[in-house]
CSV table of C-alpha atoms in Angstrom, one decimal:
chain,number,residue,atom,x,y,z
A,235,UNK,CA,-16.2,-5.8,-28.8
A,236,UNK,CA,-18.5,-2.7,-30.2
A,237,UNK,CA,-16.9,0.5,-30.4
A,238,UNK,CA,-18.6,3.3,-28.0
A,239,UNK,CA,-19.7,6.3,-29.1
A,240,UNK,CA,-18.3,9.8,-27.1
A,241,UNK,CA,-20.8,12.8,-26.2
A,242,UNK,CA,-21.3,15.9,-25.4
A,243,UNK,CA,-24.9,15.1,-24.0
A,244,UNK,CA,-25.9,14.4,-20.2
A,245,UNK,CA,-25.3,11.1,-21.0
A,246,UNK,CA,-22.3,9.6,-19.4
A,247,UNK,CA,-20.3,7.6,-21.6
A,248,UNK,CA,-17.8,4.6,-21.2
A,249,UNK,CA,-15.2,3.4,-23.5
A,250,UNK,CA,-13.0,-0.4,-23.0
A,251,UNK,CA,-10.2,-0.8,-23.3
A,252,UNK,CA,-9.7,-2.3,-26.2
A,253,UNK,CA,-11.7,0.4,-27.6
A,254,UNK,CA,-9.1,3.2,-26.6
A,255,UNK,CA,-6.1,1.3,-27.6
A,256,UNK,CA,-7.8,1.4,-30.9
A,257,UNK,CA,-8.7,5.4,-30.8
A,258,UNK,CA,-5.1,5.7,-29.3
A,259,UNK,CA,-3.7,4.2,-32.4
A,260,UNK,CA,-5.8,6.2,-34.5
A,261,UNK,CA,-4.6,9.5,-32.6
A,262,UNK,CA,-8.0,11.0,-32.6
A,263,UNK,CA,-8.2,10.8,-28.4
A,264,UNK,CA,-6.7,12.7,-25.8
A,265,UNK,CA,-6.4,10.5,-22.3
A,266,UNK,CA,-6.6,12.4,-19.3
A,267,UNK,CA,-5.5,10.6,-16.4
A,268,UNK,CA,-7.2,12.1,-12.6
A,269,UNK,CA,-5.3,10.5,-10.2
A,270,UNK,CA,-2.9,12.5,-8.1
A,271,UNK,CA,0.2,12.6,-9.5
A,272,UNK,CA,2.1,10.0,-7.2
A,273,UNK,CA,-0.4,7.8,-8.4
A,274,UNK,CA,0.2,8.5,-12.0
A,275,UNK,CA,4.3,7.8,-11.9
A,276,UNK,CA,3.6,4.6,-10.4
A,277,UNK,CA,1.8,3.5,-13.8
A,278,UNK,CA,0.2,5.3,-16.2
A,279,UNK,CA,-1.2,4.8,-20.4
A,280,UNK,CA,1.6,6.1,-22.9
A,281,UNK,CA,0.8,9.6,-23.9
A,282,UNK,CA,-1.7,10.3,-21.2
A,283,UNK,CA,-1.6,13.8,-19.6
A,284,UNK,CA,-1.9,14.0,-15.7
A,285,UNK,CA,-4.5,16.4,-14.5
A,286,UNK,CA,-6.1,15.4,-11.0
A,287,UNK,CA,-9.6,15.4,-10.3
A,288,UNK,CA,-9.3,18.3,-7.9
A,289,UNK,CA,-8.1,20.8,-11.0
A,290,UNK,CA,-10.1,19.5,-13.9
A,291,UNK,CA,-12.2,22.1,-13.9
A,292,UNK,CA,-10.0,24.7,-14.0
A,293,UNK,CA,-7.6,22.5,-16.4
A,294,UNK,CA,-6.9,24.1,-20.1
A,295,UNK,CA,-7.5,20.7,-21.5
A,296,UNK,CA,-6.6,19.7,-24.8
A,297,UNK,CA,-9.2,19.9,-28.0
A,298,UNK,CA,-11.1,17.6,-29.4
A,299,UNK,CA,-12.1,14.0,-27.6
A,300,UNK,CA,-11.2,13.2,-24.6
A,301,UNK,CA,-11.0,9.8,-22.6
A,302,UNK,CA,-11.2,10.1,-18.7
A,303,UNK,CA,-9.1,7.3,-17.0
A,304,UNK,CA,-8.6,6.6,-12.9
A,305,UNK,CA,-7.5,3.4,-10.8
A,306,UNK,CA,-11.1,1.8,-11.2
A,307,UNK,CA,-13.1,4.2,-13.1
A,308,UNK,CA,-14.7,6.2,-9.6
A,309,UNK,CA,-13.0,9.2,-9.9
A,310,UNK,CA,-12.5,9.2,-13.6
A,311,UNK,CA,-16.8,8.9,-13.4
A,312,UNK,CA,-17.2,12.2,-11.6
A,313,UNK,CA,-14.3,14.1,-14.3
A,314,UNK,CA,-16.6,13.1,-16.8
A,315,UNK,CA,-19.9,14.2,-15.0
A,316,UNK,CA,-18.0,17.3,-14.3
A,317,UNK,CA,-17.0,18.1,-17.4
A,318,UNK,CA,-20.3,17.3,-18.3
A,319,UNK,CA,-22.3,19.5,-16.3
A,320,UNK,CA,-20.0,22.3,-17.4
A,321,UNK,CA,-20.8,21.8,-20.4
A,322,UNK,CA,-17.5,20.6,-21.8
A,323,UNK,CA,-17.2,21.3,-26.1
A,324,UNK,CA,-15.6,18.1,-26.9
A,325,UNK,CA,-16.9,14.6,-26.9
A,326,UNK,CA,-15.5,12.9,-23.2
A,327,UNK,CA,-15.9,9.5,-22.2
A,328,UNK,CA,-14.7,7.0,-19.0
A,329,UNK,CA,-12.0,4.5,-19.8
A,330,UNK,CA,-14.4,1.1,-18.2
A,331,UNK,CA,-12.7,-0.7,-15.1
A,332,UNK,CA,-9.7,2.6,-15.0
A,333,UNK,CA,-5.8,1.4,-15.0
A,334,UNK,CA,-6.1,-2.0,-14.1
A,335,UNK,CA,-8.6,-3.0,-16.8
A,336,UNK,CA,-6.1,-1.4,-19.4
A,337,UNK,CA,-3.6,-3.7,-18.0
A,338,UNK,CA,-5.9,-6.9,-17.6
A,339,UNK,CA,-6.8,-6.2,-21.6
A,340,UNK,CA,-2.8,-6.5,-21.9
A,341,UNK,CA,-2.4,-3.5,-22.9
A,342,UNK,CA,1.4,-1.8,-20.9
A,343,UNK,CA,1.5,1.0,-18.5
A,344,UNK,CA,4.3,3.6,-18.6
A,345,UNK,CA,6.1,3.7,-14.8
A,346,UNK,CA,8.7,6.2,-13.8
A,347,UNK,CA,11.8,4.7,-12.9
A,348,UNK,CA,12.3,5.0,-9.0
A,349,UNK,CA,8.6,5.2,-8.3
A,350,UNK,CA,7.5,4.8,-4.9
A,351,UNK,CA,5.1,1.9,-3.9
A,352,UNK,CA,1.8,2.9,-4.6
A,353,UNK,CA,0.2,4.3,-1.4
A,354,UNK,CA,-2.3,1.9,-1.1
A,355,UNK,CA,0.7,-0.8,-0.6
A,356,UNK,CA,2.5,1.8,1.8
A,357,UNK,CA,-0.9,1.6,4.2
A,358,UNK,CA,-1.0,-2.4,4.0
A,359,UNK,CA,2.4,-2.4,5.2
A,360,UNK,CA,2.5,-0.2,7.6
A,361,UNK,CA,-1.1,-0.9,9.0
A,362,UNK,CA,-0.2,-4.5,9.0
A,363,UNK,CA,3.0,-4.0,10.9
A,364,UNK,CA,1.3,-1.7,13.5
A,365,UNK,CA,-1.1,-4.7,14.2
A,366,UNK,CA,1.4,-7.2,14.2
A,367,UNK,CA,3.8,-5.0,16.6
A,368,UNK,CA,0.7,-4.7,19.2
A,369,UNK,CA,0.4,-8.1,18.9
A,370,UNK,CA,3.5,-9.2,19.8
A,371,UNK,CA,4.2,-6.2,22.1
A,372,UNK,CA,1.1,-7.1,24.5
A,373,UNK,CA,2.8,-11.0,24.3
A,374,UNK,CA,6.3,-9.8,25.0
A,375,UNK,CA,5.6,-6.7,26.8
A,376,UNK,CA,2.9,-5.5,28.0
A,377,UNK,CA,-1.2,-6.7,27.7
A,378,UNK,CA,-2.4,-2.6,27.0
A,379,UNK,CA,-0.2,-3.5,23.5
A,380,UNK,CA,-3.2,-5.0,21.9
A,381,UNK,CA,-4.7,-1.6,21.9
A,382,UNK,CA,-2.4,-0.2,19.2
A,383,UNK,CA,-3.6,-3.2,17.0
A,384,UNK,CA,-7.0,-2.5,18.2
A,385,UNK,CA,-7.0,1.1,17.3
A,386,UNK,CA,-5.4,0.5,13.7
A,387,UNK,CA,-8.3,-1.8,13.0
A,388,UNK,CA,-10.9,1.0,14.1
A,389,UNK,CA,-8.4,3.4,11.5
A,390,UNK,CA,-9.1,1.0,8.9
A,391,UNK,CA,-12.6,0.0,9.2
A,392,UNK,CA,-13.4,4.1,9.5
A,393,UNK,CA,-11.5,4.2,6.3
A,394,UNK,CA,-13.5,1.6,4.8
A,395,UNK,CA,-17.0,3.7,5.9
A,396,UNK,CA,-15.8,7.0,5.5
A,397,UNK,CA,-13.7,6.8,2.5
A,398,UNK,CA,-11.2,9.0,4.5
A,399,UNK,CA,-8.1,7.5,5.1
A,400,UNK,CA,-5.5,9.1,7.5
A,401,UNK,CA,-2.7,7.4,7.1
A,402,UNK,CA,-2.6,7.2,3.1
A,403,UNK,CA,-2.8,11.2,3.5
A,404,UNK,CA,0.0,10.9,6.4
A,405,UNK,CA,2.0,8.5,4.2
A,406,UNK,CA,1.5,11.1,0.9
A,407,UNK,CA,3.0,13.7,2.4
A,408,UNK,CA,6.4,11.8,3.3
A,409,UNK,CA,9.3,12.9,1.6
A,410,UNK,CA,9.5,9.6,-0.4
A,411,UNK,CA,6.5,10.6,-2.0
A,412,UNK,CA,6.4,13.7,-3.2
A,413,UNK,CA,6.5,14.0,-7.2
């Protein structure tokens, strides 16, 4: 695999996996991990610094390079066009494919002990046993049941569009996830 070059240009840049482990080993990168920070307890690259996408610009980041890393590389993308844009003194790149391509290139992840399930989990659960409770509800119960199921699919599928979930955000705020 070819080594990719970091800028300072306009020119977004992306960095594998592999690659990283390599500049990690070196000690000549900084990784800067965007995801909020219940997301970065649940797994995160040894040594990387958790600054969420929402305060990178007002971040005192580190000096020197810099390698931008997400869940799959969509939020870690706009960091580095941010940081871009603004001009940013050191050389930043995008860690290719985020967290899970780290881990697919076998490379470990550091997880705090007690971690809660990462939201994304949380809303399976708890969207799939809303459905399945309306299911068996309008069986058992009542017919008007179904609606629940009914109106957690319409949640999901506006999540899906929109991008905006509300139960993740109901689900973040819970006690059992605050970091």
């Amino acid at each position: 695999m070819t080594t990719t070059t970091m800028t300072t240009t306009a020119t977004p840049s992306r960095i594998s996996a592999h690659d990283l482990a390599e500049r990690l080993a070196a000690g000549d990168v900084t990784v800067i991990d965007v995801r909020e920070p219940m997301e970065f307890v649940t797994g995160h690259i040894a040594g990387s610094l958790n600054v969420p996408l929402s305060r990178l610009a007002q971040a005192d980041l580190p000096r020197g390079p810099l390698v931008l890393v997400c869940q799959s590389g969509n939020r870690s993308g706009k960091g580095l066009a941010q940081l871009l844009q603004q001009g940013h003194p050191h050389p930043v790149a995008d860690l290719l494919g985020g967290v899970p391509a780290w881990q697919q290139a076998g490379f470990p992840v550091r997880q705090l002990k007690g971690a809660p399930l990462p939201l994304m989990r949380q809303v399976q659960i708890v969207a799939g046993s809303l459905v399945l409770l309306g299911v068996i509800l309008s069986q058992a119960v009542a017919p008007g049941w179904i609606w629940l199921s009914g109106f957690v699919g319409a949640g999901l599928t506006f999540a899906g569009i929109s991008g905006f979930c509300g139960m993740a955000r109901l689900l973040a705020a819970m006690p059992w996830n605050r970091v």
